[in-house]
mmCIF file with all atom_site columns, C-alpha atoms in Angstrom:
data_model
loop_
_atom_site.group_PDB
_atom_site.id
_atom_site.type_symbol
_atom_site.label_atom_id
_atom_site.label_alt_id
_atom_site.label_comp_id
_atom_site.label_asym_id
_atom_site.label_entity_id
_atom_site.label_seq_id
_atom_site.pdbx_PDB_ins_code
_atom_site.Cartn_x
_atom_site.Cartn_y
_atom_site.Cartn_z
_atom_site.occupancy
_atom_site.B_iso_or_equiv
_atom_site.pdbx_formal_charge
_atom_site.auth_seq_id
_atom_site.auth_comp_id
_atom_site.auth_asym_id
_atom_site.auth_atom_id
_atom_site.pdbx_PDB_model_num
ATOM 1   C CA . UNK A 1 1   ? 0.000  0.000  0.000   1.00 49.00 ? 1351 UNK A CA 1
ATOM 2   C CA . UNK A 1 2   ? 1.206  3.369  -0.794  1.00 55.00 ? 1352 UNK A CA 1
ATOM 3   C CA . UNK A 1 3   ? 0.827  6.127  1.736   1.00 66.00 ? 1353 UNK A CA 1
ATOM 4   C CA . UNK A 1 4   ? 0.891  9.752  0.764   1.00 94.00 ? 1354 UNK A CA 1
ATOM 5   C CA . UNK A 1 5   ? 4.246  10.461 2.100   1.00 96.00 ? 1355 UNK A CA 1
ATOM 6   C CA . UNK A 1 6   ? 5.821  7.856  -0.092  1.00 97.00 ? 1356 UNK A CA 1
ATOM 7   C CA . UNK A 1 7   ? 3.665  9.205  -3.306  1.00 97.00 ? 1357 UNK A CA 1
ATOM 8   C CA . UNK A 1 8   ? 4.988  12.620 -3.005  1.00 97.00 ? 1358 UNK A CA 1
ATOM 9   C CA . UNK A 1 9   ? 8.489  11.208 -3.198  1.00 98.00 ? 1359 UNK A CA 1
ATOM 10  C CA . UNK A 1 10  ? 7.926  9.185  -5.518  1.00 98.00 ? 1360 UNK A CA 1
ATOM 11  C CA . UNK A 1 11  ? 6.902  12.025 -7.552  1.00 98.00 ? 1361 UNK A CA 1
ATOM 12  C CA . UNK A 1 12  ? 9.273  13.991 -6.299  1.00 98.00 ? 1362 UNK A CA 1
ATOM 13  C CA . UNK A 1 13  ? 11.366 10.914 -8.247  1.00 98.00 ? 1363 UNK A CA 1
ATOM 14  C CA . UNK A 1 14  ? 9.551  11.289 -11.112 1.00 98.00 ? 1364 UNK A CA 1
ATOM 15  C CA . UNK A 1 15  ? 9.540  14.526 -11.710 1.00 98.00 ? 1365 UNK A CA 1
ATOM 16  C CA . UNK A 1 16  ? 13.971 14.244 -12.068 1.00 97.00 ? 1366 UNK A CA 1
ATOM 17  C CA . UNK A 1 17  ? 13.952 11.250 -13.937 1.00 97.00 ? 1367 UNK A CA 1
ATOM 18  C CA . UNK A 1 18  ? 16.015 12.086 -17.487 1.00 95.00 ? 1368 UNK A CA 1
ATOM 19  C CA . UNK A 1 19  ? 13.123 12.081 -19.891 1.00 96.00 ? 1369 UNK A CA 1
ATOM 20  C CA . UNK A 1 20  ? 10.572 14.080 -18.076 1.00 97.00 ? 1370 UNK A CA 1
ATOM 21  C CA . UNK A 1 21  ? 12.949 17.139 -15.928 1.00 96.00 ? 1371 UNK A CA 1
ATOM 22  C CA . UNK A 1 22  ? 10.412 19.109 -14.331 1.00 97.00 ? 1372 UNK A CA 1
ATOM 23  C CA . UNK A 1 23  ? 12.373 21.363 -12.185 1.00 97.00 ? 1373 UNK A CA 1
ATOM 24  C CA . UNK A 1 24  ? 9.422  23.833 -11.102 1.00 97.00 ? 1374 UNK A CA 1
ATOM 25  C CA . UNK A 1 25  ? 7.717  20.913 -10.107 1.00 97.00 ? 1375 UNK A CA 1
ATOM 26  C CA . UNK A 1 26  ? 10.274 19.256 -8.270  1.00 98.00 ? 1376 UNK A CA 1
ATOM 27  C CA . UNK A 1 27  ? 10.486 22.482 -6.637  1.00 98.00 ? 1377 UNK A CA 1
ATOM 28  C CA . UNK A 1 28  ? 6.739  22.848 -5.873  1.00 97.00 ? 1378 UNK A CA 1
ATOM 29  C CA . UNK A 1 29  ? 6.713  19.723 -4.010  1.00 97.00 ? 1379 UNK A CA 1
ATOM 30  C CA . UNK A 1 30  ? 8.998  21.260 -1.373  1.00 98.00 ? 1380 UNK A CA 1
ATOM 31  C CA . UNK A 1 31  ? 7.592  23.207 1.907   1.00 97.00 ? 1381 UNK A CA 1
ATOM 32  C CA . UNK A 1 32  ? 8.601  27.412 1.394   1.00 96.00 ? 1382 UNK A CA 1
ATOM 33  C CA . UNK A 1 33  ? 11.820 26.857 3.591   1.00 97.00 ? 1383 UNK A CA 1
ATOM 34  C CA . UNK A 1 34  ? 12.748 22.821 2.378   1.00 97.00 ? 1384 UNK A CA 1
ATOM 35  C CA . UNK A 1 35  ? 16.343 22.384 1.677   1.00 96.00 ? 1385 UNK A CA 1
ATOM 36  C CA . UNK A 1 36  ? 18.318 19.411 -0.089  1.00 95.00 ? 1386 UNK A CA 1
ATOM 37  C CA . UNK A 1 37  ? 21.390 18.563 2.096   1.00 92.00 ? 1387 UNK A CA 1
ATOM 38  C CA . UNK A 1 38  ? 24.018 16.477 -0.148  1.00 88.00 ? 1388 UNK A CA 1
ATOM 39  C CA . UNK A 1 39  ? 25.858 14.152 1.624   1.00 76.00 ? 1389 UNK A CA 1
ATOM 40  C CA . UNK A 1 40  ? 28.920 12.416 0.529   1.00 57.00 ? 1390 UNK A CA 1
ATOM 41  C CA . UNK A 1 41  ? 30.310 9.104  0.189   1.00 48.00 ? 1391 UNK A CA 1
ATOM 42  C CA . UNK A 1 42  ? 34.108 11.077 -1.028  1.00 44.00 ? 1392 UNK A CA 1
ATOM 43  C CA . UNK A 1 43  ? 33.755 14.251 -2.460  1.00 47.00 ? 1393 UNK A CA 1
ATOM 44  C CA . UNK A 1 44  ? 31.028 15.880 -4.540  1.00 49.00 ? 1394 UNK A CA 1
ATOM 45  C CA . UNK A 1 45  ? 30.877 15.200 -8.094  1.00 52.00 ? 1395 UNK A CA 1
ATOM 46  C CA . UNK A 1 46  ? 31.595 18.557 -9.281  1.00 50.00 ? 1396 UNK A CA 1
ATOM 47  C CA . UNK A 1 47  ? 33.895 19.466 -6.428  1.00 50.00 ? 1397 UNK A CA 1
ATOM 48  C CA . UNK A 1 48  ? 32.328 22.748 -5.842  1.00 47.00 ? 1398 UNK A CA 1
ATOM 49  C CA . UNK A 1 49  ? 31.894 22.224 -2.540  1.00 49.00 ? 1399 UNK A CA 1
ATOM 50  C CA . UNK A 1 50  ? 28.183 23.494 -2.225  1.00 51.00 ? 1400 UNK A CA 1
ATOM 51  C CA . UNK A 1 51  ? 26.499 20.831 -0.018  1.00 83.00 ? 1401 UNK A CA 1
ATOM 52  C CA . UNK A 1 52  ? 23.036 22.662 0.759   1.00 90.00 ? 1402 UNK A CA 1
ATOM 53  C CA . UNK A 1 53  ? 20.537 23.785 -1.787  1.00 92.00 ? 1403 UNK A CA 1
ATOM 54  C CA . UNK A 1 54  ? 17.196 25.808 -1.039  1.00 95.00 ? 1404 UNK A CA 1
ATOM 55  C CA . UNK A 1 55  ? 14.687 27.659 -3.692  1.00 94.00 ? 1405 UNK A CA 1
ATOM 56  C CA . UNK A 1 56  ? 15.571 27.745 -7.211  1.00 93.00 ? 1406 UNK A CA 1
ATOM 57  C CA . UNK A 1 57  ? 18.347 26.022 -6.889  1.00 94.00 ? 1407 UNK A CA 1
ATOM 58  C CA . UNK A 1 58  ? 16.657 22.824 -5.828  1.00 95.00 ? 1408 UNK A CA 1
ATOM 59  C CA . UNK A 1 59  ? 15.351 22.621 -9.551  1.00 94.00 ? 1409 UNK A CA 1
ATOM 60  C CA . UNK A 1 60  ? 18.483 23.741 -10.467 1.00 93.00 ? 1410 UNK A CA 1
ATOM 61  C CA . UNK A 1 61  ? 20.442 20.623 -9.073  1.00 91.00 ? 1411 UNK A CA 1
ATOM 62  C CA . UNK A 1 62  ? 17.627 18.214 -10.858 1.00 92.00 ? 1412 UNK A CA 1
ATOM 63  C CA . UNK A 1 63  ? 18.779 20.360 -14.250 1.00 94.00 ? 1413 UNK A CA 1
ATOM 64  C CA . UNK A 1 64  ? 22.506 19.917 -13.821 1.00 91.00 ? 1414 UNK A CA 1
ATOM 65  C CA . UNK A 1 65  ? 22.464 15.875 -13.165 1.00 92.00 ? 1415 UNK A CA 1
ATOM 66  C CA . UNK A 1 66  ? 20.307 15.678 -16.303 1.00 94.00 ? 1416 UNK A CA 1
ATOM 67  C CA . UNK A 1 67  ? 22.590 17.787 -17.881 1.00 94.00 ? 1417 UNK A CA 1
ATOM 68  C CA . UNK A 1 68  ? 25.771 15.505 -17.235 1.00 94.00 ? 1418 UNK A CA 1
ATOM 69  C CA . UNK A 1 69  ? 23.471 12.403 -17.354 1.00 96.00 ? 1419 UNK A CA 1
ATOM 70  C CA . UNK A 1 70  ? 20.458 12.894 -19.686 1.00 97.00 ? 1420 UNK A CA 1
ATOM 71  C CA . UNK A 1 71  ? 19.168 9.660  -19.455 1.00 97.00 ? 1421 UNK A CA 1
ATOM 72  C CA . UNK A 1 72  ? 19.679 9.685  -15.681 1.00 97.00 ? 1422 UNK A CA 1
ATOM 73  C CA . UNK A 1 73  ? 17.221 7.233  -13.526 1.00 97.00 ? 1423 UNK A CA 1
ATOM 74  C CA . UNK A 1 74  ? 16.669 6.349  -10.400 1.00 97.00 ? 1424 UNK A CA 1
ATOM 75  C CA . UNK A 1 75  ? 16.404 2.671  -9.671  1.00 98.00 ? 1425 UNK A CA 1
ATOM 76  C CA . UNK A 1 76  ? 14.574 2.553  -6.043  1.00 98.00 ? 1426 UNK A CA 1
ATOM 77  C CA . UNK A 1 77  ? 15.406 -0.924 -4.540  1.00 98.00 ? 1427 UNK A CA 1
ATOM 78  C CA . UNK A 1 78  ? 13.601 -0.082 -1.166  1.00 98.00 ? 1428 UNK A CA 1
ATOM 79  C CA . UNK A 1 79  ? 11.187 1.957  0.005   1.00 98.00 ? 1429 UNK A CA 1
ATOM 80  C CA . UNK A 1 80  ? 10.137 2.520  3.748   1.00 98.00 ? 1430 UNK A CA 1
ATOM 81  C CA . UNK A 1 81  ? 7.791  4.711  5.418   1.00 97.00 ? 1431 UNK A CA 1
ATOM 82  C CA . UNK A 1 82  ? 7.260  5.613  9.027   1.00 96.00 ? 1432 UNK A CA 1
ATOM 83  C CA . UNK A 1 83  ? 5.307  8.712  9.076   1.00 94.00 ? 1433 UNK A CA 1
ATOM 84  C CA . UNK A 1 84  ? 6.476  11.684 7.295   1.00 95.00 ? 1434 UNK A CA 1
ATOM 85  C CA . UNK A 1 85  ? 10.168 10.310 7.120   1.00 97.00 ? 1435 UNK A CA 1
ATOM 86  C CA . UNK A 1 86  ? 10.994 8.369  3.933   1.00 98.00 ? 1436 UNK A CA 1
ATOM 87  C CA . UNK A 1 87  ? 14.019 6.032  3.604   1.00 98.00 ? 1437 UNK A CA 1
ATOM 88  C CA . UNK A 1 88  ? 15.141 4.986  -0.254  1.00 98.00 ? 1438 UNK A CA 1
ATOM 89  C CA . UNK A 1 89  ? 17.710 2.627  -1.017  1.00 98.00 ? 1439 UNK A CA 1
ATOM 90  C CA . UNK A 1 90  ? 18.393 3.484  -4.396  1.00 98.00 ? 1440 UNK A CA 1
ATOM 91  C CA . UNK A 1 91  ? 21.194 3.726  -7.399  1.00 97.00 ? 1441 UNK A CA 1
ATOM 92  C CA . UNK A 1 92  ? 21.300 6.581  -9.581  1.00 96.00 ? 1442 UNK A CA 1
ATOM 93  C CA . UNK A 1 93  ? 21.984 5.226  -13.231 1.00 97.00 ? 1443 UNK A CA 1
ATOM 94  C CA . UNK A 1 94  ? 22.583 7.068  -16.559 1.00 96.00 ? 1444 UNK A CA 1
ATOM 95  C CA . UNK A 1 95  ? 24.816 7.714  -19.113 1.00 97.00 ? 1445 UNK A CA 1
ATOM 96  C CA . UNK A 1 96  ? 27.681 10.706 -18.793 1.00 96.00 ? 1446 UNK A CA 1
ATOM 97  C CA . UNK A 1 97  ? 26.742 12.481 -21.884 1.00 96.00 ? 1447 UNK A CA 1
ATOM 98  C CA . UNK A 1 98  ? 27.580 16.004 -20.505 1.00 93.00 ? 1448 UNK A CA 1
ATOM 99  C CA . UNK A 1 99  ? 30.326 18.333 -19.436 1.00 91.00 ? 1449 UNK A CA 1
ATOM 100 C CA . UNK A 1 100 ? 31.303 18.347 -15.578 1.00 88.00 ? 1450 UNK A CA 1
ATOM 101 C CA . UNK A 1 101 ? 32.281 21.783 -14.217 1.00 83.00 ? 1451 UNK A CA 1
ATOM 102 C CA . UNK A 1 102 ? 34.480 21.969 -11.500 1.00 78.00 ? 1452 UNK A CA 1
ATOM 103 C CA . UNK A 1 103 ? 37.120 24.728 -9.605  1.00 79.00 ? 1453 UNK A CA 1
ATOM 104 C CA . UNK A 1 104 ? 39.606 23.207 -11.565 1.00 83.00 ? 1454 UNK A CA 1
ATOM 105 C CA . UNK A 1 105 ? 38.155 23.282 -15.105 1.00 87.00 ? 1455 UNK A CA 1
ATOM 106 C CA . UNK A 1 106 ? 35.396 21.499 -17.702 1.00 90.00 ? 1456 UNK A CA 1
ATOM 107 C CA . UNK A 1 107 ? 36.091 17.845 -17.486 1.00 88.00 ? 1457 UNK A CA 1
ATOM 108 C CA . UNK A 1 108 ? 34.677 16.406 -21.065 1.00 93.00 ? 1458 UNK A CA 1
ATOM 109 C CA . UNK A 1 109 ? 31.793 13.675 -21.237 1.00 94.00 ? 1459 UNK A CA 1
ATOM 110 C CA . UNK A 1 110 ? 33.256 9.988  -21.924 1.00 93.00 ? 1460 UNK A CA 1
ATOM 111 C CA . UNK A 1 111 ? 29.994 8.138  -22.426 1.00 95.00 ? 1461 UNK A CA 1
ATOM 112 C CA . UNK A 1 112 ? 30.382 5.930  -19.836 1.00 95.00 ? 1462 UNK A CA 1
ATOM 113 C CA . UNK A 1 113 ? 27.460 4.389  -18.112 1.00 96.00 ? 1463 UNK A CA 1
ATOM 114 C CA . UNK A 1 114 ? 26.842 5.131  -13.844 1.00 95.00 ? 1464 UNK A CA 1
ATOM 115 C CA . UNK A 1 115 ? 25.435 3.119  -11.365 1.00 96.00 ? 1465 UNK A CA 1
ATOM 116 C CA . UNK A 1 116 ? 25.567 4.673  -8.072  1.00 93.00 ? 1466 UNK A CA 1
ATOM 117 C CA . UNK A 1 117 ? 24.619 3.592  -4.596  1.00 94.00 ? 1467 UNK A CA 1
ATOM 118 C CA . UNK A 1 118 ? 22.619 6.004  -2.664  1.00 95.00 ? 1468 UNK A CA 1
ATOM 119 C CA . UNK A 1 119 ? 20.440 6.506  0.333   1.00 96.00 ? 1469 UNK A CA 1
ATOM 120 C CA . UNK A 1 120 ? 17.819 8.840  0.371   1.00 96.00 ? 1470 UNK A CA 1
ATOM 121 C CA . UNK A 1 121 ? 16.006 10.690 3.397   1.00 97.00 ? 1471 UNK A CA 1
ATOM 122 C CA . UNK A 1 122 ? 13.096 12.645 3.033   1.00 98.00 ? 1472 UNK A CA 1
ATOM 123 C CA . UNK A 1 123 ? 11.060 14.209 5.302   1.00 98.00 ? 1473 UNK A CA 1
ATOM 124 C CA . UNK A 1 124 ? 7.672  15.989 4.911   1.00 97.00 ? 1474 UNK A CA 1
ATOM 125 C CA . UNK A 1 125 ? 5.511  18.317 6.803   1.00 96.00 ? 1475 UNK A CA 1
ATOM 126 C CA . UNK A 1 126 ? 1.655  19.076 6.091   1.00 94.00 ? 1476 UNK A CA 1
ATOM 127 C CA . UNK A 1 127 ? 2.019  17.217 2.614   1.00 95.00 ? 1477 UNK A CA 1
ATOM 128 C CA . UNK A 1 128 ? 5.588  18.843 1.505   1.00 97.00 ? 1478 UNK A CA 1
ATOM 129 C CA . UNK A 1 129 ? 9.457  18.349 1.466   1.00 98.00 ? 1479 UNK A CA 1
ATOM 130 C CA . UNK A 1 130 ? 11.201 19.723 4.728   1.00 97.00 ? 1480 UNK A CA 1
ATOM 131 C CA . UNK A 1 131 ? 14.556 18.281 3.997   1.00 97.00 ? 1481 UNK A CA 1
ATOM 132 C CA . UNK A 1 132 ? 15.823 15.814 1.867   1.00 97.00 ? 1482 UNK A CA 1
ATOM 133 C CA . UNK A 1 133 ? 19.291 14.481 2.640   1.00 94.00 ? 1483 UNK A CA 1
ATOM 134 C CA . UNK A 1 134 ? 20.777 12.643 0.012   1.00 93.00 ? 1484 UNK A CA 1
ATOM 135 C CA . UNK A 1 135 ? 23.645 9.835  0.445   1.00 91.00 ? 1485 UNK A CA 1
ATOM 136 C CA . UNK A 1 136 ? 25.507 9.153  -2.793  1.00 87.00 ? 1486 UNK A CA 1
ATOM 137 C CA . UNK A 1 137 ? 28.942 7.399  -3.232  1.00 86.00 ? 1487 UNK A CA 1
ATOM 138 C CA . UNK A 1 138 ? 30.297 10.083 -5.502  1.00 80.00 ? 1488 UNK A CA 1
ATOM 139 C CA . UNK A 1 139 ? 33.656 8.003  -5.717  1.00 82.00 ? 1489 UNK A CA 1
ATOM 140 C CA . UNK A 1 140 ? 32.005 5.280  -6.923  1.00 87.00 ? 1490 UNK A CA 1
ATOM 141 C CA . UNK A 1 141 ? 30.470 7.547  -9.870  1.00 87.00 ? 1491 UNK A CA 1
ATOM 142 C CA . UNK A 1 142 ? 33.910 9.099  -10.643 1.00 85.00 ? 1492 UNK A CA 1
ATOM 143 C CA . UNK A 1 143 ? 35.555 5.998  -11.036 1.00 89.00 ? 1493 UNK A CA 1
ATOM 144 C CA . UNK A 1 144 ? 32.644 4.507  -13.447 1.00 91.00 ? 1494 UNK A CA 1
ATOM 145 C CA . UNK A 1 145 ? 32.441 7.660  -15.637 1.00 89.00 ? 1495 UNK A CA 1
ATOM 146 C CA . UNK A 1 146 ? 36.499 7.307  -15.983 1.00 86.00 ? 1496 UNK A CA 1
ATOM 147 C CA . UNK A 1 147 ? 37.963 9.893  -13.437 1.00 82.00 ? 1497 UNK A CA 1
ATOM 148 C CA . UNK A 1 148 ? 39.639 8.560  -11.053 1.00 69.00 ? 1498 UNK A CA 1
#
């Protein structure tokens, strides 16, 4: 059975996958003041540092992974709900099609296919995104898009 806590993230998944990238309404599903806090399994992808995102730049963090990955997907393996928190197990999977900026320069696509682990944890008040914080082994990506 699917409560409404796990169909807004779901949607929330949805709305990032590669071939639909709605930004605004990734964004709308998030409360005024919700806030995406990027965790790290290694360093961030891009290296920039930045591990907090609020506003417009919530959608803008859905538009620069489908950007480097435009076929990106989410493959949820597990799913559990206890209230308004939502734990994901999930790998992030897609093709890197895309330039990577980081401090140190543009590193150029290689084509290489991604398969990352993540863990995802959302959690919701009165129907919208408080904070999501998202676990991804950004090594692990590197390496598989040719790197490291």
């Amino acid at each position: 059975m699917t409560t409404d806590a796990e169909a807004i993230i779901r949607h929330a998944y949805r709305a990032a996958e590669g071939n639909v990238m709605d930004a605004q309404g990734f964004i709308d599903l998030f409360a005024e003041d919700g806030v995406i806090n990027l965790g790290h399994g290694g360093q961030e992808l891009s290296g920039s540092g930045q591990e907090t995102y609020r506003g417009e730049q919530l959608g803008q963090l859905v538009l620069n992974l489908g950007q480097l990955f435009p076929d990106v997907h989410r493959e949820l393996h597990r799913v559990n709900v206890l209230g308004d928190m939502v734990a994901v197990e999930l790998s992030i999977q897609g093709t890197f099609l895309g330039p990577l900026q980081t401090p140190t320069g543009v590193i150029q696509p290689t084509g290489a296919k991604v398969d990352g682990p993540c863990a995802d944890f959302w959690y919701l008040r009165d129907g919208k995104i408080e904070r999501f914080d998202c676990y991804i082994m950004f090594d692990t990506m590197r390496a598989q898009m040719g790197l490291s």
